[in-house]
Short mmCIF file of C-alpha atoms in Angstrom, two decimals:
data_model
loop_
_atom_site.label_atom_id
_atom_site.label_comp_id
_atom_site.label_asym_id
_atom_site.label_seq_id
_atom_site.Cartn_x
_atom_site.Cartn_y
_atom_site.Cartn_z
CA UNK A 1 -38.81 124.45 102.42
CA UNK A 2 -38.27 122.87 98.67
CA UNK A 3 -40.08 125.22 96.07
CA UNK A 4 -42.33 123.15 93.43
CA UNK A 5 -41.29 124.86 90.43
CA UNK A 6 -44.09 124.82 87.14
CA UNK A 7 -44.17 126.22 83.56
CA UNK A 8 -47.78 126.75 82.72
CA UNK A 9 -48.75 125.92 78.83
CA UNK A 10 -51.81 127.06 77.18
CA UNK A 11 -53.51 124.01 75.60
CA UNK A 12 -55.06 124.40 72.57
CA UNK A 13 -57.04 121.48 71.96
CA UNK A 14 -57.76 120.45 67.77
CA UNK A 15 -61.34 120.31 67.58
CA UNK A 16 -61.94 117.15 65.69
CA UNK A 17 -60.22 115.62 69.08
CA UNK A 18 -62.94 113.15 70.45
CA UNK A 19 -62.92 112.81 74.46
CA UNK A 20 -64.29 109.33 75.61
CA UNK A 21 -64.91 108.04 78.95
CA UNK A 22 -64.89 104.06 79.52
CA UNK A 23 -66.99 103.14 82.03
CA UNK A 24 -67.20 99.34 84.11
CA UNK A 25 -70.50 99.56 86.49
CA UNK A 26 -70.22 97.47 89.48
CA UNK A 27 -71.37 94.33 88.22
CA UNK A 28 -68.23 94.14 86.54
CA UNK A 29 -70.16 93.21 83.50
CA UNK A 30 -70.95 96.21 81.98
CA UNK A 31 -68.28 97.69 79.80
CA UNK A 32 -69.24 101.44 77.97
CA UNK A 33 -67.99 104.42 76.05
CA UNK A 34 -69.67 107.73 77.01
CA UNK A 35 -68.85 111.14 75.66
CA UNK A 36 -71.19 113.89 76.11
CA UNK A 37 -73.47 112.28 78.28
CA UNK A 38 -74.21 109.93 75.29
CA UNK A 39 -73.70 106.61 75.00
CA UNK A 40 -71.28 105.55 72.29
CA UNK A 41 -70.93 101.55 72.66
CA UNK A 42 -71.39 99.05 74.93
CA UNK A 43 -68.69 96.26 74.74
CA UNK A 44 -69.73 92.66 75.01
CA UNK A 45 -68.19 91.32 78.35
CA UNK A 46 -68.72 87.24 79.02
CA UNK A 47 -66.60 87.74 82.61
CA UNK A 48 -66.60 89.83 85.62
CA UNK A 49 -63.95 92.08 85.08
CA UNK A 50 -61.68 94.04 87.61
CA UNK A 51 -59.94 97.04 86.04
CA UNK A 52 -59.78 98.70 82.88
CA UNK A 53 -56.42 99.43 81.19
CA UNK A 54 -55.38 101.63 77.88
CA UNK A 55 -53.28 99.74 75.72
CA UNK A 56 -51.93 102.11 72.73
CA UNK A 57 -53.17 103.41 70.54
CA UNK A 58 -57.15 102.53 70.58
CA UNK A 59 -57.18 99.24 72.56
CA UNK A 60 -58.91 98.57 76.07
CA UNK A 61 -57.36 96.20 78.28
CA UNK A 62 -59.36 94.51 81.29
CA UNK A 63 -58.24 91.97 83.91
CA UNK A 64 -60.48 89.22 85.09
CA UNK A 65 -62.16 88.82 88.71
CA UNK A 66 -62.16 85.32 88.91
CA UNK A 67 -59.49 83.94 86.28
CA UNK A 68 -55.81 84.55 85.04
CA UNK A 69 -57.22 86.55 82.01
CA UNK A 70 -56.79 89.46 79.77
CA UNK A 71 -59.43 90.78 77.50
CA UNK A 72 -58.88 93.23 74.97
CA UNK A 73 -61.37 95.23 73.18
CA UNK A 74 -60.83 97.41 69.41
CA UNK A 75 -62.55 100.93 70.98
CA UNK A 76 -64.56 100.54 67.62
CA UNK A 77 -65.74 97.28 67.73
CA UNK A 78 -67.98 95.50 70.82
CA UNK A 79 -66.21 91.96 70.83
CA UNK A 80 -63.27 91.08 72.39
CA UNK A 81 -60.45 91.20 70.12
CA UNK A 82 -58.12 89.32 71.66
CA UNK A 83 -57.49 87.06 75.14
CA UNK A 84 -54.48 86.72 77.01
CA UNK A 85 -54.01 83.43 79.33
CA UNK A 86 -51.67 84.45 82.73
CA UNK A 87 -49.33 82.64 84.89
CA UNK A 88 -51.69 83.66 87.67
CA UNK A 89 -54.55 86.00 88.90
CA UNK A 90 -52.90 90.00 87.49
CA UNK A 91 -53.73 92.43 90.44
CA UNK A 92 -52.89 95.24 88.01
CA UNK A 93 -51.66 95.61 84.43
CA UNK A 94 -49.78 98.62 82.66
CA UNK A 95 -48.10 99.10 79.14
CA UNK A 96 -45.78 100.74 77.50
CA UNK A 97 -46.62 104.27 75.81
CA UNK A 98 -45.62 102.36 72.46
CA UNK A 99 -48.06 99.51 73.38
CA UNK A 100 -45.37 97.17 72.28
CA UNK A 101 -44.84 96.02 76.29
CA UNK A 102 -46.68 94.88 78.90
CA UNK A 103 -46.09 94.77 82.33
CA UNK A 104 -48.65 92.41 84.65
CA UNK A 105 -48.04 92.45 88.75
CA UNK A 106 -48.74 89.06 89.92
CA UNK A 107 -48.43 88.24 93.56
CA UNK A 108 -45.64 90.38 94.49
CA UNK A 109 -43.93 89.98 91.43
CA UNK A 110 -43.57 91.91 88.21
CA UNK A 111 -43.58 89.72 84.91
CA UNK A 112 -42.76 91.51 81.72
CA UNK A 113 -43.89 90.35 77.92
CA UNK A 114 -43.33 91.68 74.53
CA UNK A 115 -46.94 91.92 73.11
CA UNK A 116 -45.97 91.28 69.10
CA UNK A 117 -43.90 87.97 69.83
CA UNK A 118 -45.81 86.81 73.30
CA UNK A 119 -41.87 86.17 74.77
CA UNK A 120 -41.86 87.05 78.40
CA UNK A 121 -38.58 88.92 78.80
CA UNK A 122 -37.93 89.00 82.76
CA UNK A 123 -39.55 88.85 86.05
CA UNK A 124 -38.32 91.02 89.07
CA UNK A 125 -39.66 91.37 92.71
CA UNK A 126 -38.63 93.79 95.66
CA UNK A 127 -41.99 93.69 97.47
CA UNK A 128 -42.80 91.28 100.01
CA UNK A 129 -46.34 91.88 99.77
CA UNK A 130 -48.95 92.42 97.20
CA UNK A 131 -48.36 94.76 94.02
CA UNK A 132 -50.81 97.12 93.94
CA UNK A 133 -50.42 99.77 91.25
CA UNK A 134 -48.21 99.98 88.06
CA UNK A 135 -47.17 102.75 85.99
CA UNK A 136 -44.65 103.89 83.48
CA UNK A 137 -43.09 106.99 82.79
CA UNK A 138 -44.34 109.29 79.64
CA UNK A 139 -41.19 108.25 77.76
CA UNK A 140 -41.21 104.61 78.92
CA UNK A 141 -37.58 104.56 80.54
CA UNK A 142 -39.30 103.78 83.94
CA UNK A 143 -41.72 101.90 85.48
CA UNK A 144 -42.84 102.12 88.98
CA UNK A 145 -44.62 99.57 90.95
CA UNK A 146 -46.48 100.22 94.78
CA UNK A 147 -47.84 97.38 96.87
CA UNK A 148 -49.16 96.48 100.35
CA UNK A 149 -45.72 96.56 101.58
CA UNK A 150 -46.27 100.42 101.59
CA UNK A 151 -43.27 100.55 99.30
CA UNK A 152 -42.61 102.10 96.11
CA UNK A 153 -39.94 100.89 93.49
CA UNK A 154 -38.81 102.99 90.52
CA UNK A 155 -37.13 100.46 87.84
CA UNK A 156 -35.12 101.15 84.95
CA UNK A 157 -36.54 99.19 81.69
CA UNK A 158 -33.97 98.64 80.10
CA UNK A 159 -31.92 97.26 83.18
CA UNK A 160 -35.07 95.20 83.51
CA UNK A 161 -34.72 93.83 80.12
CA UNK A 162 -31.12 92.94 80.58
CA UNK A 163 -30.10 92.52 84.11
CA UNK A 164 -31.93 89.16 84.71
CA UNK A 165 -34.31 88.01 87.94
CA UNK A 166 -31.47 89.85 89.96
CA UNK A 167 -31.91 92.99 88.66
CA UNK A 168 -32.71 95.72 91.62
CA UNK A 169 -34.81 99.16 91.52
CA UNK A 170 -33.36 102.42 90.81
CA UNK A 171 -35.21 103.63 94.03
CA UNK A 172 -37.07 102.24 96.81
CA UNK A 173 -39.21 104.97 98.29
CA UNK A 174 -40.21 103.63 102.06
CA UNK A 175 -41.95 106.91 103.22
CA UNK A 176 -45.23 105.68 103.35
CA UNK A 177 -46.57 103.93 106.20
CA UNK A 178 -49.53 102.22 104.96
CA UNK A 179 -50.76 100.50 101.68
CA UNK A 180 -49.93 102.30 98.21
CA UNK A 181 -53.37 103.18 96.54
CA UNK A 182 -52.51 104.92 93.66
CA UNK A 183 -49.53 106.68 91.41
CA UNK A 184 -48.63 109.74 89.12
CA UNK A 185 -45.77 109.79 86.92
CA UNK A 186 -45.55 113.24 85.25
CA UNK A 187 -43.85 114.52 82.04
CA UNK A 188 -40.05 114.43 81.57
CA UNK A 189 -38.55 110.83 81.96
CA UNK A 190 -35.78 110.84 84.72
CA UNK A 191 -36.37 114.54 85.36
CA UNK A 192 -40.26 114.20 85.80
CA UNK A 193 -41.94 114.23 89.38
CA UNK A 194 -43.72 111.10 90.99
CA UNK A 195 -46.72 111.50 92.75
CA UNK A 196 -48.22 108.69 95.30
CA UNK A 197 -50.80 108.41 97.30
CA UNK A 198 -51.65 106.39 100.44
CA UNK A 199 -53.90 105.07 103.14
CA UNK A 200 -51.48 106.66 105.77
CA UNK A 201 -53.42 110.24 104.44
CA UNK A 202 -50.44 111.43 102.63
CA UNK A 203 -49.56 112.25 99.40
CA UNK A 204 -45.66 111.92 98.46
CA UNK A 205 -44.17 114.00 96.04
CA UNK A 206 -40.60 112.61 94.89
CA UNK A 207 -37.82 114.06 92.23
CA UNK A 208 -37.10 111.05 89.87
CA UNK A 209 -33.85 112.64 89.09
CA UNK A 210 -32.16 112.72 92.50
CA UNK A 211 -34.27 110.55 94.33
CA UNK A 212 -35.47 112.90 96.89
CA UNK A 213 -38.87 113.23 98.09
CA UNK A 214 -39.80 117.04 97.97
CA UNK A 215 -42.85 117.33 99.57
CA UNK A 216 -45.31 115.01 101.67
CA UNK A 217 -49.41 116.43 101.41
CA UNK A 218 -50.88 115.21 104.73
CA UNK A 219 -55.07 115.13 104.37
CA UNK A 220 -57.70 114.55 106.62
CA UNK A 221 -58.78 111.12 105.70
CA UNK A 222 -56.99 108.09 103.26
CA UNK A 223 -56.88 108.91 99.92
CA UNK A 224 -57.95 106.46 97.26
CA UNK A 225 -57.46 107.97 93.57
CA UNK A 226 -55.11 110.83 92.90
CA UNK A 227 -55.38 113.05 90.17
CA UNK A 228 -52.68 115.77 88.86
CA UNK A 229 -53.00 118.27 86.01
CA UNK A 230 -50.68 118.13 83.01
CA UNK A 231 -48.78 121.32 84.17
CA UNK A 232 -48.13 119.56 87.87
CA UNK A 233 -49.78 122.66 89.35
CA UNK A 234 -52.74 121.48 91.42
CA UNK A 235 -53.24 117.49 92.97
CA UNK A 236 -56.53 116.29 93.40
CA UNK A 237 -57.48 113.55 95.83
CA UNK A 238 -60.60 111.53 95.96
CA UNK A 239 -61.76 110.05 99.35
CA UNK A 240 -63.67 107.10 99.63
CA UNK A 241 -66.48 109.12 100.80
CA UNK A 242 -67.71 111.99 99.13
CA UNK A 243 -65.00 114.71 98.94
CA UNK A 244 -62.53 115.59 96.63
CA UNK A 245 -59.35 118.19 97.98
CA UNK A 246 -57.25 119.91 95.96
CA UNK A 247 -54.04 121.81 96.92
CA UNK A 248 -51.91 123.88 94.84
CA UNK A 249 -48.48 123.16 93.86
CA UNK A 250 -47.60 126.88 93.50
CA UNK A 251 -49.03 128.75 96.11
CA UNK A 252 -47.63 128.78 99.64
CA UNK A 253 -49.36 126.30 101.80
CA UNK A 254 -51.04 126.44 105.01
CA UNK A 255 -49.18 125.55 108.47
CA UNK A 256 -51.35 122.50 109.16
CA UNK A 257 -52.92 121.47 106.26
CA UNK A 258 -54.77 118.49 107.50
CA UNK A 259 -56.95 120.34 110.02
CA UNK A 260 -57.35 123.56 108.01
CA UNK A 261 -58.15 121.76 104.77
CA UNK A 262 -61.68 122.13 103.05
CA UNK A 263 -63.45 119.80 100.82
CA UNK A 264 -62.84 120.99 97.14
CA UNK A 265 -66.11 118.99 96.21
CA UNK A 266 -68.36 117.28 98.13
CA UNK A 267 -70.89 114.81 96.23
CA UNK A 268 -74.26 114.17 96.98
CA UNK A 269 -73.25 110.46 96.93
CA UNK A 270 -70.50 107.79 97.93
CA UNK A 271 -67.41 108.52 95.20
CA UNK A 272 -66.83 105.15 93.27
CA UNK A 273 -64.57 106.45 91.03
CA UNK A 274 -63.37 109.83 88.83
CA UNK A 275 -61.02 110.98 86.30
CA UNK A 276 -59.39 114.43 85.26
CA UNK A 277 -60.79 115.12 81.35
CA UNK A 278 -57.81 115.77 79.10
CA UNK A 279 -57.86 119.51 78.74
CA UNK A 280 -57.82 119.51 82.83
CA UNK A 281 -60.72 121.54 83.10
CA UNK A 282 -63.65 119.03 84.28
CA UNK A 283 -63.40 116.36 87.09
CA UNK A 284 -65.78 113.10 85.99
CA UNK A 285 -67.06 111.56 89.18
CA UNK A 286 -68.63 108.54 89.37
CA UNK A 287 -71.14 107.67 92.38
CA UNK A 288 -72.98 105.19 94.08
CA UNK A 289 -76.41 106.48 92.85
CA UNK A 290 -75.22 105.11 89.22
CA UNK A 291 -74.39 108.77 88.56
CA UNK A 292 -71.68 110.11 86.35
CA UNK A 293 -71.19 113.79 87.65
CA UNK A 294 -68.55 116.53 85.72
CA UNK A 295 -67.10 119.10 87.90
CA UNK A 296 -64.94 122.34 86.92
CA UNK A 297 -61.29 121.55 88.13
CA UNK A 298 -61.21 125.30 88.99
CA UNK A 299 -64.18 126.08 90.87
CA UNK A 300 -65.40 123.22 92.01
CA UNK A 301 -68.77 124.04 90.57
CA UNK A 302 -71.01 121.56 89.14
CA UNK A 303 -70.70 121.11 85.00
CA UNK A 304 -74.25 120.36 82.70
CA UNK A 305 -73.31 116.68 82.24
CA UNK A 306 -75.15 113.98 83.66
CA UNK A 307 -75.50 110.30 82.77
CA UNK A 308 -76.95 107.46 84.11
CA UNK A 309 -76.02 103.96 84.85
CA UNK A 310 -78.30 100.61 85.77
CA UNK A 311 -75.44 99.94 88.64
CA UNK A 312 -72.69 101.37 90.00
CA UNK A 313 -69.48 102.45 88.30
CA UNK A 314 -66.68 100.97 89.77
CA UNK A 315 -63.83 102.27 87.56
CA UNK A 316 -63.16 104.98 84.84
CA UNK A 317 -61.20 105.66 82.34
CA UNK A 318 -60.51 109.00 80.18
CA UNK A 319 -59.34 108.47 76.79
CA UNK A 320 -58.97 111.09 74.04
CA UNK A 321 -58.62 109.88 70.31
CA UNK A 322 -58.61 111.95 66.73
CA UNK A 323 -61.38 109.92 65.70
CA UNK A 324 -63.94 107.56 66.99
CA UNK A 325 -66.16 105.75 64.38
CA UNK A 326 -67.84 102.49 64.88
CA UNK A 327 -66.82 99.34 62.64
CA UNK A 328 -68.84 96.52 62.56
CA UNK A 329 -66.30 94.58 60.36
CA UNK A 330 -64.21 92.53 62.77
CA UNK A 331 -60.40 93.68 62.36
CA UNK A 332 -57.31 91.15 63.85
CA UNK A 333 -55.78 92.02 66.66
CA UNK A 334 -51.86 93.05 65.53
CA UNK A 335 -50.52 90.87 68.56
CA UNK A 336 -51.76 87.44 68.40
CA UNK A 337 -49.31 85.27 69.93
CA UNK A 338 -50.25 83.95 73.46
CA UNK A 339 -48.06 85.23 76.40
CA UNK A 340 -45.34 82.65 76.98
CA UNK A 341 -44.79 81.54 80.71
CA UNK A 342 -40.89 80.59 80.55
CA UNK A 343 -38.67 83.36 80.53
CA UNK A 344 -36.52 83.57 77.36
CA UNK A 345 -34.84 87.06 78.04
CA UNK A 346 -34.86 89.55 75.26
CA UNK A 347 -34.55 87.85 71.86
CA UNK A 348 -33.85 89.40 68.61
CA UNK A 349 -37.72 89.64 67.93
CA UNK A 350 -38.19 91.67 70.80
CA UNK A 351 -35.89 94.55 68.71
CA UNK A 352 -37.23 97.53 67.18
CA UNK A 353 -35.79 97.33 63.02
CA UNK A 354 -35.27 99.84 60.87
CA UNK A 355 -37.14 99.87 57.56
CA UNK A 356 -34.73 98.22 54.76
CA UNK A 357 -34.57 101.43 52.93
CA UNK A 358 -32.97 103.49 55.77
CA UNK A 359 -29.40 104.30 54.90
CA UNK A 360 -26.89 102.97 57.52
CA UNK A 361 -24.76 105.78 59.16
CA UNK A 362 -21.01 106.13 58.78
CA UNK A 363 -18.75 108.20 61.05
CA UNK A 364 -15.65 110.39 60.72
CA UNK A 365 -12.20 109.74 62.44
CA UNK A 366 -10.80 112.59 64.02
CA UNK A 367 -8.19 113.26 62.02
CA UNK A 368 -10.91 113.47 59.09
CA UNK A 369 -12.53 115.86 61.03
CA UNK A 370 -10.07 118.45 62.19
CA UNK A 371 -8.74 118.24 58.22
CA UNK A 372 -12.51 119.00 57.32
CA UNK A 373 -12.32 122.13 59.91
CA UNK A 374 -9.37 123.22 58.64
CA UNK A 375 -10.37 123.17 55.13
CA UNK A 376 -13.08 125.11 56.03
CA UNK A 377 -11.54 127.84 58.06
CA UNK A 378 -9.17 128.23 54.87
CA UNK A 379 -12.34 128.74 52.71
CA UNK A 380 -13.62 131.51 55.69
CA UNK A 381 -9.99 133.30 55.06
CA UNK A 382 -9.77 133.49 51.49
CA UNK A 383 -13.18 134.56 50.91
CA UNK A 384 -12.57 137.44 52.98
CA UNK A 385 -14.86 139.84 55.39
CA UNK A 386 -17.58 139.74 53.39
CA UNK A 387 -18.94 136.41 54.09
CA UNK A 388 -18.78 137.18 58.02
CA UNK A 389 -21.59 139.08 57.80
CA UNK A 390 -23.47 136.59 55.33
CA UNK A 391 -22.53 133.64 58.38
CA UNK A 392 -23.56 136.10 60.99
CA UNK A 393 -27.28 136.56 59.17
CA UNK A 394 -27.41 132.50 59.06
CA UNK A 395 -26.46 132.11 62.30
CA UNK A 396 -29.56 134.78 63.23
CA UNK A 397 -31.47 132.74 60.64
CA UNK A 398 -30.64 129.45 62.60
CA UNK A 399 -31.53 130.81 65.90
CA UNK A 400 -34.79 132.07 64.57
CA UNK A 401 -35.44 128.21 63.63
CA UNK A 402 -34.05 126.80 66.53
CA UNK A 403 -36.76 128.56 68.66
CA UNK A 404 -39.42 127.69 66.07
CA UNK A 405 -38.18 123.83 66.70
CA UNK A 406 -38.15 124.30 70.65
CA UNK A 407 -41.79 125.67 70.25
CA UNK A 408 -43.35 122.70 68.21
CA UNK A 409 -41.83 120.35 69.87
CA UNK A 410 -42.92 121.82 73.13
CA UNK A 411 -47.08 121.57 71.57
CA UNK A 412 -46.13 118.09 70.69
CA UNK A 413 -44.85 117.21 73.92
CA UNK A 414 -48.30 118.81 75.97
CA UNK A 415 -50.19 117.32 73.23
CA UNK A 416 -49.03 113.41 73.54
#
């Protein structure tokens, strides 16, 4: 058996942070922003939409259900700020964490665009059936695809940019026996863990550093939505019926989980969508009776939260922003270039250039470096033993500073 090691962090959210739920109703024509049971905004929609996606730093993306179009809204405005035309119907989208790159799954291929220039960087394909899910790692170095062919492919983004159409995935996982329904990539880039769910009633957890399958969790019924908290200590699996199952990754599992597992949450009506809140303390669930319910992620109890929609909530997304303020004045979208259909490769416009005021870096040769070291040693010998105590004191100060930097970096990583 392989143990799953998990580090628990205490996450303290800034009281100024605002948590917003983006909802798409069953008619695919109602897009709402909801906070604390109150409707903040209704976005103007002229097409039937398919799914909701997030584009950094504060934009909402939706694909059209009937046309090869992508609509983008600024969260602070009601009207659409940008419309992209695609070469074909997009089954799913995913934008890089920096918001500069867009990946779209069209049939069994993945197309990559550079949004500021609109250039088509590459088109890759390693699936033989339609792609269902796309997701990026948190550092933007990996992109993962899962499809109806039961396969999960992990791509290195820099190889996608430089490898042309012959680019092959870093890993290709074939452990599932039915279509992939959802995926989640944890923190850590190449050292993170990948969670995948499928219609074969299983959830697989992979180690991306080695490409090995760590564990396979079996549930009593097919899984359609997978939720994982930030510490990766708990997995929540939502079914298409009324049940949500919870599996702890830090406690010893039962011998036969598929038969002994009981639902963690049982909704009064059929589940249509769900998501975790940003602090991982609650699960927000949309039902077929047009309700939006909130359950405690620790006990499974119903929390005082209720929102009634005019129709079923088809898709849902949770976003946490530093501020949320309505803006009636039109604001132009920074990436106004149309998406190209011809593969141009990586051009100079796609690279991120440093400001001109940034000084250029210069490195000394090995001989110069050794001479500097020798000079420092001679000065040390001339100064005498008193300087050694001073150096020890400075080393102690540097150790304390290093601990503070590690603590600050950890808090920033968890906060992002």
